[in-house]
Coordinates of C-alpha atoms in Angstrom, one line a residue:
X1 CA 169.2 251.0 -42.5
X2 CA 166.2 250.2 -40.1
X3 CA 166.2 246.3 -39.1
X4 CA 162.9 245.2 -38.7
X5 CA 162.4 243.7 -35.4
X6 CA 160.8 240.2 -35.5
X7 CA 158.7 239.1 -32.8
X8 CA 160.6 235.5 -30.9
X9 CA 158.0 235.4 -28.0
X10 CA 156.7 232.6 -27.3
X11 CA 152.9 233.7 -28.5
X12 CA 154.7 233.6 -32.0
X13 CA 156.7 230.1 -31.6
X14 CA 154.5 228.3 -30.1
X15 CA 150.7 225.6 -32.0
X16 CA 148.5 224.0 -30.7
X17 CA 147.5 220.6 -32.4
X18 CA 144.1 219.0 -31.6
X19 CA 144.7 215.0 -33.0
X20 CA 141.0 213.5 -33.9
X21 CA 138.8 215.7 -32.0
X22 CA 135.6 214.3 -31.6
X23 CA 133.8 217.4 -30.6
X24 CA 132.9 220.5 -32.2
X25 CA 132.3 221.9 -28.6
X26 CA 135.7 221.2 -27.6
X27 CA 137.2 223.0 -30.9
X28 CA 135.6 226.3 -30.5
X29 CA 136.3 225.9 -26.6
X30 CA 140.2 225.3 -27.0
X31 CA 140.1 228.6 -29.5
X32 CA 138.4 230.5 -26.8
X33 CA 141.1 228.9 -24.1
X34 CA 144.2 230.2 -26.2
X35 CA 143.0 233.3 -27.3
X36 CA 142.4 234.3 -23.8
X37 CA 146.5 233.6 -23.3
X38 CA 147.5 235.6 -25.9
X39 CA 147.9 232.7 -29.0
X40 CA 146.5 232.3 -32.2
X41 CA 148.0 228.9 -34.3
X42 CA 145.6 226.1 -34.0
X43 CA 145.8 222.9 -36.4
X44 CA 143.3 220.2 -36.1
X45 CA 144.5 216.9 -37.3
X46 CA 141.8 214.6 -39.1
X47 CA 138.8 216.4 -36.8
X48 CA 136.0 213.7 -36.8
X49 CA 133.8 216.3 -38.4
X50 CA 135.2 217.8 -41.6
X51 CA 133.7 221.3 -41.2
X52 CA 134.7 221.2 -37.5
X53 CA 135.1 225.0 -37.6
X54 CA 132.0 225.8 -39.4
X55 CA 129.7 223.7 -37.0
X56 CA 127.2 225.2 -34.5
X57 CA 128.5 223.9 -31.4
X58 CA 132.5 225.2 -32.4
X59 CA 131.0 228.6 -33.1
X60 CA 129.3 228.9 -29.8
X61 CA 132.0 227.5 -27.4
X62 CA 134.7 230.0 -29.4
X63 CA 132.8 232.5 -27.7
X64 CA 134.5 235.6 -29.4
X65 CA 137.6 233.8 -30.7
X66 CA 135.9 233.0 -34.1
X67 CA 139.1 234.3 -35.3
X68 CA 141.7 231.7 -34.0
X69 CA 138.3 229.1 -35.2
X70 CA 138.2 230.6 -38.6
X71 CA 141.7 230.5 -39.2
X72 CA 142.3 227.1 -38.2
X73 CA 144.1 224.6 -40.2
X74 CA 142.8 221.3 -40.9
X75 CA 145.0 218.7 -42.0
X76 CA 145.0 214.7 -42.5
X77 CA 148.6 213.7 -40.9
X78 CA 151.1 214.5 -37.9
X79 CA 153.7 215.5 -40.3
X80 CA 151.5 218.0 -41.8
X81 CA 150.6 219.6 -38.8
X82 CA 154.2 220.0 -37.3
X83 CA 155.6 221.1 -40.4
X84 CA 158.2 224.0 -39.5
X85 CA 158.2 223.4 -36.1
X86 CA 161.7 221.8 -34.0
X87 CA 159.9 220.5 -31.0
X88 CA 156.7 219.0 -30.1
X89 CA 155.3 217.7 -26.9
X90 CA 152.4 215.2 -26.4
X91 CA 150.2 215.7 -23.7
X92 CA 148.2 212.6 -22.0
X93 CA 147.0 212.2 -18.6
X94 CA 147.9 208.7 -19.0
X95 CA 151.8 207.2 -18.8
X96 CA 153.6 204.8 -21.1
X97 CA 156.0 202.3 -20.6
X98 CA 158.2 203.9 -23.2
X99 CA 157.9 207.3 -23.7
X100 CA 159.9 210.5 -24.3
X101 CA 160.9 212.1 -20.8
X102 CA 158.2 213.3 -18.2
X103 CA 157.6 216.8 -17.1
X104 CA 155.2 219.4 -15.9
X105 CA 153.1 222.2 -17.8
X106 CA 155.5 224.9 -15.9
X107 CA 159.0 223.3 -16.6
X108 CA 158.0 222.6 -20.5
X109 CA 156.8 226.3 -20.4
X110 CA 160.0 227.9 -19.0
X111 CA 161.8 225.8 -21.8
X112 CA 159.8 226.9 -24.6
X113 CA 160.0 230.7 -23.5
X114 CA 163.1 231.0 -22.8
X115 CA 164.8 228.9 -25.9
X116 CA 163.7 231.8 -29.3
X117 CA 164.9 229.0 -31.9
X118 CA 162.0 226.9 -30.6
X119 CA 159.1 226.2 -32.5
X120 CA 157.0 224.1 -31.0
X121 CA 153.5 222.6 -30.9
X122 CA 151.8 221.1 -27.7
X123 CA 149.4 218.2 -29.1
X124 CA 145.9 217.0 -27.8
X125 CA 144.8 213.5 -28.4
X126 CA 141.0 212.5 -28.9
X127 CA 138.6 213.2 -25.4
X128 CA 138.1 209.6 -25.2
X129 CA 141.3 207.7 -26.5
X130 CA 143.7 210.1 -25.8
X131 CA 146.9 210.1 -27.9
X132 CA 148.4 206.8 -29.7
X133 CA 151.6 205.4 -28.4
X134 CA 153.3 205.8 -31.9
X135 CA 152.5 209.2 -31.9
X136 CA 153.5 210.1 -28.3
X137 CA 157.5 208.4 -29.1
X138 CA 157.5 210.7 -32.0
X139 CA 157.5 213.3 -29.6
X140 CA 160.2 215.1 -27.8
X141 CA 158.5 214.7 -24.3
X142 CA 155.3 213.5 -22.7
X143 CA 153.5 216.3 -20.6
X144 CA 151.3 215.2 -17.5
X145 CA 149.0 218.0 -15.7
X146 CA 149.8 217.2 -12.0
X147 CA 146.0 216.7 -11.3
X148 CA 144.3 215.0 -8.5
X149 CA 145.6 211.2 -8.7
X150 CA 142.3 210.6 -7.8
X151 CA 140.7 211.9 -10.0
X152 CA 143.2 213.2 -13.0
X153 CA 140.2 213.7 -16.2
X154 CA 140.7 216.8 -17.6
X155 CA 138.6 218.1 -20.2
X156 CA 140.3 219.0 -23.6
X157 CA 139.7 222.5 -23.2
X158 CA 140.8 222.6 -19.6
X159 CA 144.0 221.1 -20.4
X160 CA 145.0 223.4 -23.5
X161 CA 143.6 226.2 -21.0
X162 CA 146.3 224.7 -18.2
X163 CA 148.9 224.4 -20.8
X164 CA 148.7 228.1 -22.5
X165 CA 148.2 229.6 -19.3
X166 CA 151.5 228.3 -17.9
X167 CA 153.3 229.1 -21.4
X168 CA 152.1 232.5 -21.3
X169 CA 153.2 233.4 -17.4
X170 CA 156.9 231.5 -18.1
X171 CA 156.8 234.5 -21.2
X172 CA 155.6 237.4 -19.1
X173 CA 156.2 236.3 -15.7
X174 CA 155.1 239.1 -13.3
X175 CA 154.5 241.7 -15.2
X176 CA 151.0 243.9 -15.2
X177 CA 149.4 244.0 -17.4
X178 CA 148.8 247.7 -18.7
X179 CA 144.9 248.7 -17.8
X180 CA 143.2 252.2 -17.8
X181 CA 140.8 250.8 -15.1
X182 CA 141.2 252.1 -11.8
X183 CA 143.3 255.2 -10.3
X184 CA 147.1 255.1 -10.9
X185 CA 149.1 257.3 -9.1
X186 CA 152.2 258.9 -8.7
X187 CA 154.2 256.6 -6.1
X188 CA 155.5 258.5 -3.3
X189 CA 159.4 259.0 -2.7
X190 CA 161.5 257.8 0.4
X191 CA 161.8 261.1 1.5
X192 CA 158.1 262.0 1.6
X193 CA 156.9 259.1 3.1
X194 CA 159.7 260.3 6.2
X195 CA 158.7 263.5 6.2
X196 CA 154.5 261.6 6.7
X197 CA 155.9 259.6 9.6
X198 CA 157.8 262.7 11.8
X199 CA 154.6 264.2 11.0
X200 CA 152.5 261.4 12.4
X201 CA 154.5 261.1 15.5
X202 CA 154.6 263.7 16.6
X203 CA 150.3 263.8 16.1
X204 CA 150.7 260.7 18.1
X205 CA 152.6 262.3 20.9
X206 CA 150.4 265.0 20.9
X207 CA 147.3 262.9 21.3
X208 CA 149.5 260.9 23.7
X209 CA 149.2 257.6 21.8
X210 CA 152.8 257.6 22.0
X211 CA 154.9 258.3 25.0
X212 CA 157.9 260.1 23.6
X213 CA 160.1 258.9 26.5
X214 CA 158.8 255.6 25.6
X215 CA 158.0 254.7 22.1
X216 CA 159.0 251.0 22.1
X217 CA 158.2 249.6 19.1
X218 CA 154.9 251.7 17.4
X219 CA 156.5 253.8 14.9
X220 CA 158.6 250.5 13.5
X221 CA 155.4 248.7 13.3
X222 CA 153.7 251.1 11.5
X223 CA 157.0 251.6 8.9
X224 CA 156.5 248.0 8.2
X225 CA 152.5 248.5 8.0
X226 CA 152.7 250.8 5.5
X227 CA 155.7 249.3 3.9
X228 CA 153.5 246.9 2.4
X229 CA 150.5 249.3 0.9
X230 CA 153.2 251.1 -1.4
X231 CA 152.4 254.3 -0.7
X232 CA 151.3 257.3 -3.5
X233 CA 151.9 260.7 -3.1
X234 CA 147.9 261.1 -2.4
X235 CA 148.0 258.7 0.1
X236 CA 151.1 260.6 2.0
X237 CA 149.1 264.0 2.1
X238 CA 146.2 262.4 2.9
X239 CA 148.0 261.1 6.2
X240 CA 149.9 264.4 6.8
X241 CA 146.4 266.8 6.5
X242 CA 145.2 263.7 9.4
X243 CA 148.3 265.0 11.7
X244 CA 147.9 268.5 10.7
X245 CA 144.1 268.3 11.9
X246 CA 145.3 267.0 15.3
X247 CA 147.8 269.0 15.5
X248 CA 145.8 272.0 14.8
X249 CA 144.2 273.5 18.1
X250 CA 140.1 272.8 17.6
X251 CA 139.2 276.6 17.3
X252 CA 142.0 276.9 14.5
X253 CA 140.2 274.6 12.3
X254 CA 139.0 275.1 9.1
X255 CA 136.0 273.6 8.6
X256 CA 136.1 271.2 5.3
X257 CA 134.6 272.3 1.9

């Protein structure tokens, strides 16, 4: 019997609440900032227009994520919005006396990634008033963007932006992502890219760029040159037919198609 695999990554686990927004703009530009991570939940709490979703300025600023704007949900309480979920985490530029412990973006990320039996929500307070204090001890922790101390405002977008970005890189780390664009190709193996540099030496000798009885330190140098481009096969014969040509005497040549 086949188990069907259920999806724990983070893109699944994790909402993003928006508490009293005052601005349609900011709605449909907070969809647009988490779809471009990779997320899809968004709840608005109490939005100060009712058809938040449905208004002109939301629509534009979604900017092709009228799905995650459509599919919003809009609810009148907290509770409502973090029902299901096991962790939640305020976000405010601004510090409280008492308060749920401190942290960054990346360190809250690597938590929620890494733990599957999190759900969690990340929650945005209004653009001008910010989160209440009540609402911030309900939370697990406080998250503050490390932003210029002089000068910390961060738009709302800009911060869920921050946020998903960081949640999405703790998830995938370093991994490309897969693209058609551009030429792939084969990478070449350790023993053709030896075979490219006894050929290239002894081109070098031959144009006495390197003294044989003398190299010092030009073939290392251009080991560790190349040892950075990550060679491809192409690029090996493309270096090899360059030695052949100089080794080749000038009336041997063929000329090139």
């Amino acid at each position: 019997m086949n188990t069907p695999k259920i999806d724990n990554s983070v893109f699944k686990r994790l909402r993003f609440v928006l508490v009293e927004t005052s601005s349609p703009g900011n709605i449909g530009a907070a969809a647009r900032a988490i779809k471009t991570m990779g997320f899809g939940e968004l709840v608005l709490v109490n939005p100060r227009f009712p058809n938040a979703v449905q208004e002109e300025a939301a629509i534009a600023f979604a900017s092709g994520a009228q799905d995650v704007l459509s599919g919003a949900r809009i609810v009148i309480s907290i509770e409502e919005a973090l029902q299901d979920c096991n962790f939640a985490a305020a976000i405010s530029a601004r510090l409280r006396e008492f308060s749920p412990p401190v942290v960054s973006p990346r360190t809250i990320a690597e938590q929620i990634a890494g733990d599957v039996g999190l759900n969690a929500a990340l929650i945005f307070g209004n653009e001008r008033f910010g989160l209440p204090n009540e609402l911030v001890q309900q939370c697990n922790v406080l998250i503050n963007i490390p932003a210029n101390p002089d000068y910390s405002s961060l738009n709302l977008a800009q911060a869920v932006q921050v946020l998903a970005y960081e949640c999405r890189m703790a998830e995938l780390g370093d991994r490309k992502q897969a693209t058609d664009i551009g030429f792939q190709g084969e990478m070449a193996g350790v023993a053709e890219i030896e075979g490219m540099f006894r050929h290239l030496e002894e081109a070098l000798v031959a144009i006495e760029f390197l003294k044989p009885d003398s190299p010092k330190k030009l073939m290392p140098r251009l080991k560790r040159l190349f040892a950075r481009t990550q060679l491809e096969t192409e690029e090996v014969n493309i270096l090899r037919g360059i030695a052949r040509q100089i080794l080749t005497p000038k009336q041997d040549r063929k000329p090139k198609q």
